[in-house]
Amino acid sequence: MSSQDNNSTFDPDDPSLTRFDLVREGARRDGVEIVHYEPRFPVPGTKAEKRVERNIAAWFFATGIGALVFVVAYIWWPWEYKSGSGADKFYTPILGAGLGLALLGLGAAQIIWAKRLLPSEIAVQERHNDVDTTEQKLTGATLLNMNEELGATRRRPLLKGALAFGMLPLGAAAIVPLGGMIKDPHKNQDLMKTGFDAKSYNDGKPVRLVREDGTPIRPEDVSVGGQLTAFPGVEGGTTNKHADSPTLLIHLRDEDAQTTRGNLARIPVNAKADEKDPNSGGMWENFVAYSKICTHLGCPASLYEQQTNRLLCPCHQSQFQITDNAKPIFGPATRRLPMLPITVDEEGFFVAKSDYKVPVGAAFWERP
């Protein structure tokens, strides 16, 4: 009898057929011959089956414990670096150990489940192009049978609880870090100000410009045509806490300072008749101070060419003309570097008259 004759005589609604009979017939019509099929444990509930079940459950519980350790450590463990020994030194190792245990447990549980709990099956498949009208019922029976085999938790409550305990924390471990990657630009307006904001970081007193070692800077410390990197003289001003604050303090030559001062006093394009550049008045004598954070992608624009008064960003070769209000003249940057208004206090040290007039660094959605 041909395969087509067998298909025509087969009745999928025959009550004497088991679900696996439907599965075998469906496989045969798909060109798959199941030549061997044997449950791992023909008699349910044996001691051997219980041992495998407990083994799988233990690995799922290990997954849950590892994921819980990751989530708890990520949220509550002290992570800010402090000198010396302390709990913060264990932050990264604990995260790695927790997530590693979770993934190890998940992988081991899946392998043991597949190798020692699912039925042993050997099938041979042939290519075919025919589609029968009873294909839908046969495919449905196959899916239900697979669900019954894989869903062994129905008659194994221990695995059901272990699977839930392992998967829920692991899902949380995948979701929780997303919150740490999203920074609200409106919270404390962190993206709108730097360490030179006197009200926020210096009790309203003008913030001094200091070197990396924290010593304040006098005008005579910078030679004519020279430059110096300055930081805000506040707590943590020279650390990554204020990584957006490094400023290039430049001592221009007389003729260059005169050109710069004239450009700052220029009326901007499309401005009102009495409106001057917002940076007008930001110089002190022949000194100017511009942000070192490139407006393209935030790299340090720190290569100053004295003869041409150009500032180069080494990352993507953007160039800024210092004598023309740090206007971009080459490269991908499209915005000029923000200027820090400076003056000298009574003791002869440079201070910031205010914070930068515009946010420093690369653009972001909420940037004015």
Tab-separated table of C-alpha atoms in Angstrom:
chain	number	residue	atom	x	y	z
A	1	MET	CA	0.000	0.000	0.000
A	2	SER	CA	1.372	3.408	-0.952
A	3	SER	CA	1.994	6.271	1.441
A	4	GLN	CA	-0.901	8.183	-0.151
A	5	ASP	CA	-3.249	5.214	0.511
A	6	ASN	CA	-2.131	5.127	4.130
A	7	ASN	CA	-2.888	8.838	4.453
A	8	SER	CA	-6.388	8.396	3.041
A	9	THR	CA	-7.269	5.487	5.357
A	10	PHE	CA	-5.868	7.032	8.524
A	11	ASP	CA	-8.550	8.464	10.806
A	12	PRO	CA	-7.163	10.970	13.332
A	13	ASP	CA	-10.469	10.874	15.249
A	14	ASP	CA	-10.218	7.146	15.972
A	15	PRO	CA	-10.644	6.918	19.799
A	16	SER	CA	-8.389	3.870	19.982
A	17	LEU	CA	-5.402	5.947	18.878
A	18	THR	CA	-3.135	7.412	21.552
A	19	ARG	CA	-1.635	10.824	21.321
A	20	PHE	CA	1.738	9.286	20.499
A	21	ASP	CA	0.095	7.353	17.630
A	22	LEU	CA	-0.916	10.725	16.207
A	23	VAL	CA	2.582	12.032	16.796
A	24	ARG	CA	4.142	9.051	15.024
A	25	GLU	CA	1.724	9.387	12.090
A	26	GLY	CA	2.344	13.102	11.842
A	27	ALA	CA	6.079	12.497	11.822
A	28	ARG	CA	5.695	9.820	9.156
A	29	ARG	CA	3.746	12.200	6.907
A	30	ASP	CA	6.513	14.753	7.347
A	31	GLY	CA	9.003	12.178	6.169
A	32	VAL	CA	10.244	11.455	9.689
A	33	GLU	CA	10.334	7.868	10.850
A	34	ILE	CA	10.557	7.421	14.604
A	35	VAL	CA	12.643	4.273	14.831
A	36	HIS	CA	13.218	4.367	18.571
A	37	TYR	CA	11.294	6.003	21.402
A	38	GLU	CA	11.775	5.054	25.026
A	39	PRO	CA	10.916	7.022	28.198
A	40	ARG	CA	13.820	7.444	30.583
A	41	PHE	CA	11.632	6.204	33.404
A	42	PRO	CA	8.836	3.911	32.112
A	43	VAL	CA	7.526	3.595	35.667
A	44	PRO	CA	6.929	7.083	37.112
A	45	GLY	CA	7.983	7.891	40.620
A	46	THR	CA	10.989	5.592	41.008
A	47	LYS	CA	13.895	6.491	43.288
A	48	ALA	CA	16.147	7.021	40.285
A	49	GLU	CA	13.690	9.481	38.761
A	50	LYS	CA	13.405	11.335	42.075
A	51	ARG	CA	17.204	11.636	42.254
A	52	VAL	CA	17.334	13.215	38.793
A	53	GLU	CA	14.460	15.507	39.725
A	54	ARG	CA	16.227	16.654	42.897
A	55	ASN	CA	19.425	17.191	40.942
A	56	ILE	CA	17.678	19.422	38.411
A	57	ALA	CA	15.836	21.274	41.179
A	58	ALA	CA	19.112	21.910	43.009
A	59	TRP	CA	20.599	23.549	39.923
A	60	PHE	CA	17.496	25.703	39.453
A	61	PHE	CA	17.717	26.769	43.090
A	62	ALA	CA	21.396	27.617	42.509
A	63	THR	CA	20.282	29.744	39.562
A	64	GLY	CA	17.841	31.620	41.773
A	65	ILE	CA	20.349	32.125	44.554
A	66	GLY	CA	23.009	33.413	42.170
A	67	ALA	CA	20.566	35.799	40.502
A	68	LEU	CA	19.315	37.052	43.876
A	69	VAL	CA	22.883	37.723	44.981
A	70	PHE	CA	23.441	39.719	41.779
A	71	VAL	CA	20.263	41.802	42.191
A	72	VAL	CA	20.791	42.505	45.911
A	73	ALA	CA	24.459	43.416	45.431
A	74	TYR	CA	23.706	45.611	42.408
A	75	ILE	CA	21.139	47.644	44.333
A	76	TRP	CA	22.410	47.734	47.928
A	77	TRP	CA	26.124	46.832	48.029
A	78	PRO	CA	28.454	49.862	48.410
A	79	TRP	CA	30.025	50.466	45.009
A	80	GLU	CA	31.726	53.884	45.201
A	81	TYR	CA	35.491	53.494	45.329
A	82	LYS	CA	37.249	54.481	48.536
A	83	SER	CA	40.959	54.206	49.220
A	84	GLY	CA	42.119	51.344	51.386
A	85	SER	CA	40.327	48.085	52.060
A	86	GLY	CA	36.558	48.042	52.252
A	87	ALA	CA	33.341	46.438	51.094
A	88	ASP	CA	33.423	48.413	47.830
A	89	LYS	CA	36.360	46.247	46.644
A	90	PHE	CA	34.066	43.216	46.543
A	91	TYR	CA	31.318	44.863	44.469
A	92	THR	CA	32.438	43.660	41.035
A	93	PRO	CA	33.534	40.158	42.196
A	94	ILE	CA	30.168	39.611	43.882
A	95	LEU	CA	28.293	40.671	40.751
A	96	GLY	CA	30.410	38.328	38.630
A	97	ALA	CA	30.091	35.404	41.039
A	98	GLY	CA	26.332	35.823	41.390
A	99	LEU	CA	25.621	36.071	37.678
A	100	GLY	CA	28.101	33.277	36.912
A	101	LEU	CA	26.394	30.936	39.394
A	102	ALA	CA	23.000	31.808	37.920
A	103	LEU	CA	24.043	31.038	34.351
A	104	LEU	CA	25.916	27.892	35.397
A	105	GLY	CA	22.882	26.607	37.269
A	106	LEU	CA	20.568	27.338	34.354
A	107	GLY	CA	22.818	25.585	31.856
A	108	ALA	CA	23.386	22.536	34.071
A	109	ALA	CA	19.660	22.173	34.784
A	110	GLN	CA	18.803	22.294	31.077
A	111	ILE	CA	21.456	19.742	30.146
A	112	ILE	CA	20.491	17.279	32.880
A	113	TRP	CA	16.790	17.689	32.038
A	114	ALA	CA	17.435	16.940	28.365
A	115	LYS	CA	19.914	14.105	28.895
A	116	ARG	CA	18.383	12.264	31.850
A	117	LEU	CA	14.688	13.155	32.004
A	118	LEU	CA	13.352	13.531	28.458
A	119	PRO	CA	12.574	10.341	26.488
A	120	SER	CA	15.306	8.768	24.387
A	121	GLU	CA	14.365	9.125	20.726
A	122	ILE	CA	15.935	8.305	17.371
A	123	ALA	CA	14.238	9.587	14.213
A	124	VAL	CA	15.142	9.576	10.527
A	125	GLN	CA	13.795	12.344	8.307
A	126	GLU	CA	13.291	12.486	4.552
A	127	ARG	CA	12.540	15.518	2.432
A	128	HIS	CA	8.921	15.948	1.343
A	129	ASN	CA	6.658	18.490	-0.320
A	130	ASP	CA	3.174	17.012	0.232
A	131	VAL	CA	0.738	18.630	2.661
A	132	ASP	CA	-2.289	16.673	3.913
A	133	THR	CA	-5.627	18.063	5.109
A	134	THR	CA	-5.155	16.395	8.504
A	135	GLU	CA	-1.802	18.112	8.980
A	136	GLN	CA	-3.245	20.619	11.420
A	137	LYS	CA	-4.476	17.962	13.857
A	138	LEU	CA	-1.297	15.969	13.598
A	139	THR	CA	0.875	19.029	14.211
A	140	GLY	CA	-1.298	20.013	17.161
A	141	ALA	CA	-0.913	16.553	18.671
A	142	THR	CA	2.850	16.772	18.190
A	143	LEU	CA	3.036	20.119	19.960
A	144	LEU	CA	0.881	18.874	22.832
A	145	ASN	CA	3.080	15.817	23.193
A	146	MET	CA	6.211	17.967	23.258
A	147	ASN	CA	4.585	20.178	25.862
A	148	GLU	CA	3.801	17.146	27.987
A	149	GLU	CA	7.361	15.870	27.726
A	150	LEU	CA	9.003	19.213	28.397
A	151	GLY	CA	6.404	20.283	30.910
A	152	ALA	CA	7.308	17.563	33.343
A	153	THR	CA	6.538	20.020	36.129
A	154	ARG	CA	2.876	19.025	35.957
A	155	ARG	CA	3.559	15.840	37.890
A	156	ARG	CA	6.785	17.050	39.424
A	157	PRO	CA	5.925	19.933	41.799
A	158	LEU	CA	9.507	20.146	43.062
A	159	LEU	CA	10.724	21.075	39.580
A	160	LYS	CA	7.868	23.554	39.216
A	161	GLY	CA	8.926	25.438	42.347
A	162	ALA	CA	12.618	25.187	41.504
A	163	LEU	CA	12.022	26.513	37.981
A	164	ALA	CA	10.042	29.473	39.310
A	165	PHE	CA	12.640	30.208	42.004
A	166	GLY	CA	15.440	30.125	39.448
A	167	MET	CA	13.841	32.008	36.569
A	168	LEU	CA	12.231	34.932	38.413
A	169	PRO	CA	15.470	36.247	39.997
A	170	LEU	CA	17.359	35.579	36.767
A	171	GLY	CA	14.838	37.717	34.892
A	172	ALA	CA	15.267	40.434	37.507
A	173	ALA	CA	19.049	40.218	37.095
A	174	ALA	CA	18.622	40.961	33.393
A	175	ILE	CA	16.260	43.901	33.975
A	176	VAL	CA	17.659	45.619	37.091
A	177	PRO	CA	20.918	46.919	35.500
A	178	LEU	CA	18.900	48.829	32.912
A	179	GLY	CA	17.886	51.295	35.610
A	180	GLY	CA	21.513	52.106	36.344
A	181	MET	CA	22.196	52.873	32.691
A	182	ILE	CA	19.499	55.523	32.432
A	183	LYS	CA	20.315	58.896	33.934
A	184	ASP	CA	17.609	61.489	34.474
A	185	PRO	CA	19.027	64.764	33.099
A	186	HIS	CA	16.564	66.726	35.226
A	187	LYS	CA	17.598	65.187	38.559
A	188	ASN	CA	19.646	67.911	40.271
A	189	GLN	CA	20.239	69.254	36.736
A	190	ASP	CA	23.526	67.306	36.711
A	191	LEU	CA	23.941	67.612	32.945
A	192	MET	CA	23.322	71.356	33.024
A	193	LYS	CA	26.085	72.340	35.457
A	194	THR	CA	29.714	71.566	36.329
A	195	GLY	CA	31.923	71.799	39.393
A	196	PHE	CA	32.226	75.545	38.796
A	197	ASP	CA	28.604	76.055	39.895
A	198	ALA	CA	29.188	78.071	43.068
A	199	LYS	CA	25.679	77.664	44.477
A	200	SER	CA	25.739	73.877	44.266
A	201	TYR	CA	29.321	73.114	45.305
A	202	ASN	CA	30.897	76.106	47.087
A	203	ASP	CA	28.218	77.689	49.284
A	204	GLY	CA	27.707	80.448	46.738
A	205	LYS	CA	31.326	81.622	46.819
A	206	PRO	CA	33.225	81.928	43.503
A	207	VAL	CA	35.018	78.695	42.650
A	208	ARG	CA	38.763	78.920	42.167
A	209	LEU	CA	40.597	77.400	39.227
A	210	VAL	CA	43.134	74.894	40.568
A	211	ARG	CA	45.760	72.496	39.225
A	212	GLU	CA	45.392	68.728	39.389
A	213	ASP	CA	47.102	68.758	42.805
A	214	GLY	CA	44.529	71.247	44.101
A	215	THR	CA	46.773	74.333	44.223
A	216	PRO	CA	45.174	77.595	42.985
A	217	ILE	CA	46.383	79.311	39.835
A	218	ARG	CA	47.702	82.873	39.509
A	219	PRO	CA	47.975	84.778	36.202
A	220	GLU	CA	51.769	84.707	36.369
A	221	ASP	CA	51.696	80.900	36.456
A	222	VAL	CA	50.763	80.763	32.758
A	223	SER	CA	53.314	82.135	30.290
A	224	VAL	CA	52.296	84.211	27.281
A	225	GLY	CA	51.056	81.859	24.570
A	226	GLY	CA	50.868	79.045	27.085
A	227	GLN	CA	47.997	77.054	28.474
A	228	LEU	CA	47.148	75.122	31.610
A	229	THR	CA	44.443	72.604	32.483
A	230	ALA	CA	42.359	73.886	35.376
A	231	PHE	CA	39.844	72.146	37.621
A	232	PRO	CA	37.200	73.484	40.006
A	233	GLY	CA	38.552	74.069	43.504
A	234	VAL	CA	35.770	72.139	45.231
A	235	GLU	CA	35.628	68.779	46.978
A	236	GLY	CA	36.369	66.100	44.378
A	237	GLY	CA	36.948	68.776	41.733
A	238	THR	CA	39.984	66.978	40.274
A	239	THR	CA	38.356	63.516	40.335
A	240	ASN	CA	35.842	61.756	38.115
A	241	LYS	CA	33.094	63.198	40.303
A	242	HIS	CA	33.468	66.338	38.174
A	243	ALA	CA	34.778	64.726	34.997
A	244	ASP	CA	32.860	67.301	32.946
A	245	SER	CA	34.727	70.254	34.498
A	246	PRO	CA	38.328	70.250	33.118
A	247	THR	CA	39.016	73.645	31.573
A	248	LEU	CA	41.779	74.926	29.346
A	249	LEU	CA	43.124	78.237	30.668
A	250	ILE	CA	44.994	80.052	27.875
A	251	HIS	CA	47.207	83.157	28.058
A	252	LEU	CA	46.855	84.833	24.660
A	253	ARG	CA	49.371	87.160	23.064
A	254	ASP	CA	48.340	90.824	22.965
A	255	GLU	CA	47.280	90.853	19.299
A	256	ASP	CA	45.415	87.556	19.670
A	257	ALA	CA	43.661	88.773	22.816
A	258	GLN	CA	42.543	91.915	20.995
A	259	THR	CA	41.098	89.804	18.149
A	260	THR	CA	39.345	87.530	20.612
A	261	ARG	CA	37.858	90.431	22.569
A	262	GLY	CA	36.539	91.967	19.356
A	263	ASN	CA	34.911	88.709	18.279
A	264	LEU	CA	33.267	88.314	21.678
A	265	ALA	CA	31.762	91.786	21.398
A	266	ARG	CA	30.330	90.992	17.981
A	267	ILE	CA	26.550	90.897	17.539
A	268	PRO	CA	25.523	87.315	16.722
A	269	VAL	CA	23.697	86.477	13.503
A	270	ASN	CA	19.892	86.765	13.805
A	271	ALA	CA	20.259	88.486	17.189
A	272	LYS	CA	18.502	91.613	18.381
A	273	ALA	CA	20.225	94.926	17.773
A	274	ASP	CA	21.321	95.346	21.416
A	275	GLU	CA	22.213	91.683	21.990
A	276	LYS	CA	25.864	90.708	22.306
A	277	ASP	CA	27.542	87.334	22.482
A	278	PRO	CA	26.687	85.597	25.799
A	279	ASN	CA	30.416	85.114	26.363
A	280	SER	CA	31.094	88.840	26.129
A	281	GLY	CA	32.958	89.848	29.281
A	282	GLY	CA	34.124	86.316	29.950
A	283	MET	CA	37.822	87.146	29.422
A	284	TRP	CA	40.146	88.495	32.078
A	285	GLU	CA	42.804	90.686	30.494
A	286	ASN	CA	44.526	88.363	27.967
A	287	PHE	CA	43.238	85.144	29.496
A	288	VAL	CA	40.410	82.945	28.223
A	289	ALA	CA	39.091	79.630	29.550
A	290	TYR	CA	37.243	77.056	27.457
A	291	SER	CA	35.876	73.628	28.272
A	292	LYS	CA	38.182	70.749	27.345
A	293	ILE	CA	35.205	68.480	26.645
A	294	CYS	CA	34.730	68.264	22.876
A	295	THR	CA	31.211	69.101	21.709
A	296	HIS	CA	31.286	66.193	19.254
A	297	LEU	CA	31.492	63.093	21.470
A	298	GLY	CA	33.023	64.362	24.699
A	299	CYS	CA	36.699	63.552	24.100
A	300	PRO	CA	39.377	65.786	25.690
A	301	ALA	CA	40.158	68.602	23.254
A	302	SER	CA	43.561	69.418	24.689
A	303	LEU	CA	46.088	69.847	21.848
A	304	TYR	CA	46.711	73.605	21.651
A	305	GLU	CA	48.617	75.019	18.699
A	306	GLN	CA	50.041	78.337	19.852
A	307	GLN	CA	50.909	79.834	16.465
A	308	THR	CA	47.440	79.415	14.947
A	309	ASN	CA	45.451	79.503	18.220
A	310	ARG	CA	43.685	76.297	17.282
A	311	LEU	CA	42.574	73.641	19.715
A	312	LEU	CA	42.552	70.078	18.377
A	313	CYS	CA	40.537	67.121	19.629
A	314	PRO	CA	42.687	64.009	19.002
A	315	CYS	CA	39.766	61.573	18.828
A	316	HIS	CA	38.088	62.687	15.585
A	317	GLN	CA	40.259	65.657	14.577
A	318	SER	CA	37.787	68.454	15.334
A	319	GLN	CA	39.505	71.859	15.463
A	320	PHE	CA	38.342	74.980	17.300
A	321	GLN	CA	39.502	78.553	16.677
A	322	ILE	CA	40.223	80.038	20.099
A	323	THR	CA	40.419	83.649	18.886
A	324	ASP	CA	36.934	83.295	17.350
A	325	ASN	CA	35.093	82.151	20.478
A	326	ALA	CA	36.253	78.501	20.080
A	327	LYS	CA	34.299	78.154	16.842
A	328	PRO	CA	34.629	74.725	15.135
A	329	ILE	CA	36.505	75.110	11.867
A	330	PHE	CA	37.283	71.499	10.980
A	331	GLY	CA	36.039	68.018	11.771
A	332	PRO	CA	32.692	66.620	12.893
A	333	ALA	CA	32.057	69.044	15.782
A	334	THR	CA	29.318	71.565	14.980
A	335	ARG	CA	29.137	73.589	18.218
A	336	ARG	CA	31.783	75.820	19.726
A	337	LEU	CA	33.363	74.983	23.062
A	338	PRO	CA	31.606	76.576	26.055
A	339	MET	CA	33.486	79.444	27.666
A	340	LEU	CA	34.048	79.760	31.414
A	341	PRO	CA	33.786	83.411	32.565
A	342	ILE	CA	36.851	84.127	34.718
A	343	THR	CA	38.315	86.870	36.871
A	344	VAL	CA	40.898	87.223	39.651
A	345	ASP	CA	39.955	87.406	43.349
A	346	GLU	CA	41.434	89.676	46.012
A	347	GLU	CA	44.233	87.221	46.696
A	348	GLY	CA	45.294	87.163	43.046
A	349	PHE	CA	43.950	83.715	42.124
A	350	PHE	CA	41.746	82.868	39.168
A	351	VAL	CA	38.082	82.238	39.995
A	352	ALA	CA	35.030	81.511	37.870
A	353	LYS	CA	32.585	84.420	37.696
A	354	SER	CA	29.849	81.848	37.088
A	355	ASP	CA	29.400	78.368	35.722
A	356	TYR	CA	29.466	77.771	31.970
A	357	LYS	CA	26.624	79.584	30.231
A	358	VAL	CA	25.676	76.450	28.264
A	359	PRO	CA	25.983	72.721	29.065
A	360	VAL	CA	29.412	71.297	28.260
A	361	GLY	CA	30.191	68.250	26.155
A	362	ALA	CA	28.269	66.384	23.490
A	363	ALA	CA	24.634	67.109	22.723
A	364	PHE	CA	21.748	65.362	24.486
A	365	TRP	CA	17.993	65.518	24.011
A	366	GLU	CA	17.238	67.962	26.813
A	367	ARG	CA	20.099	70.301	25.989
A	368	PRO	CA	18.819	73.900	25.686
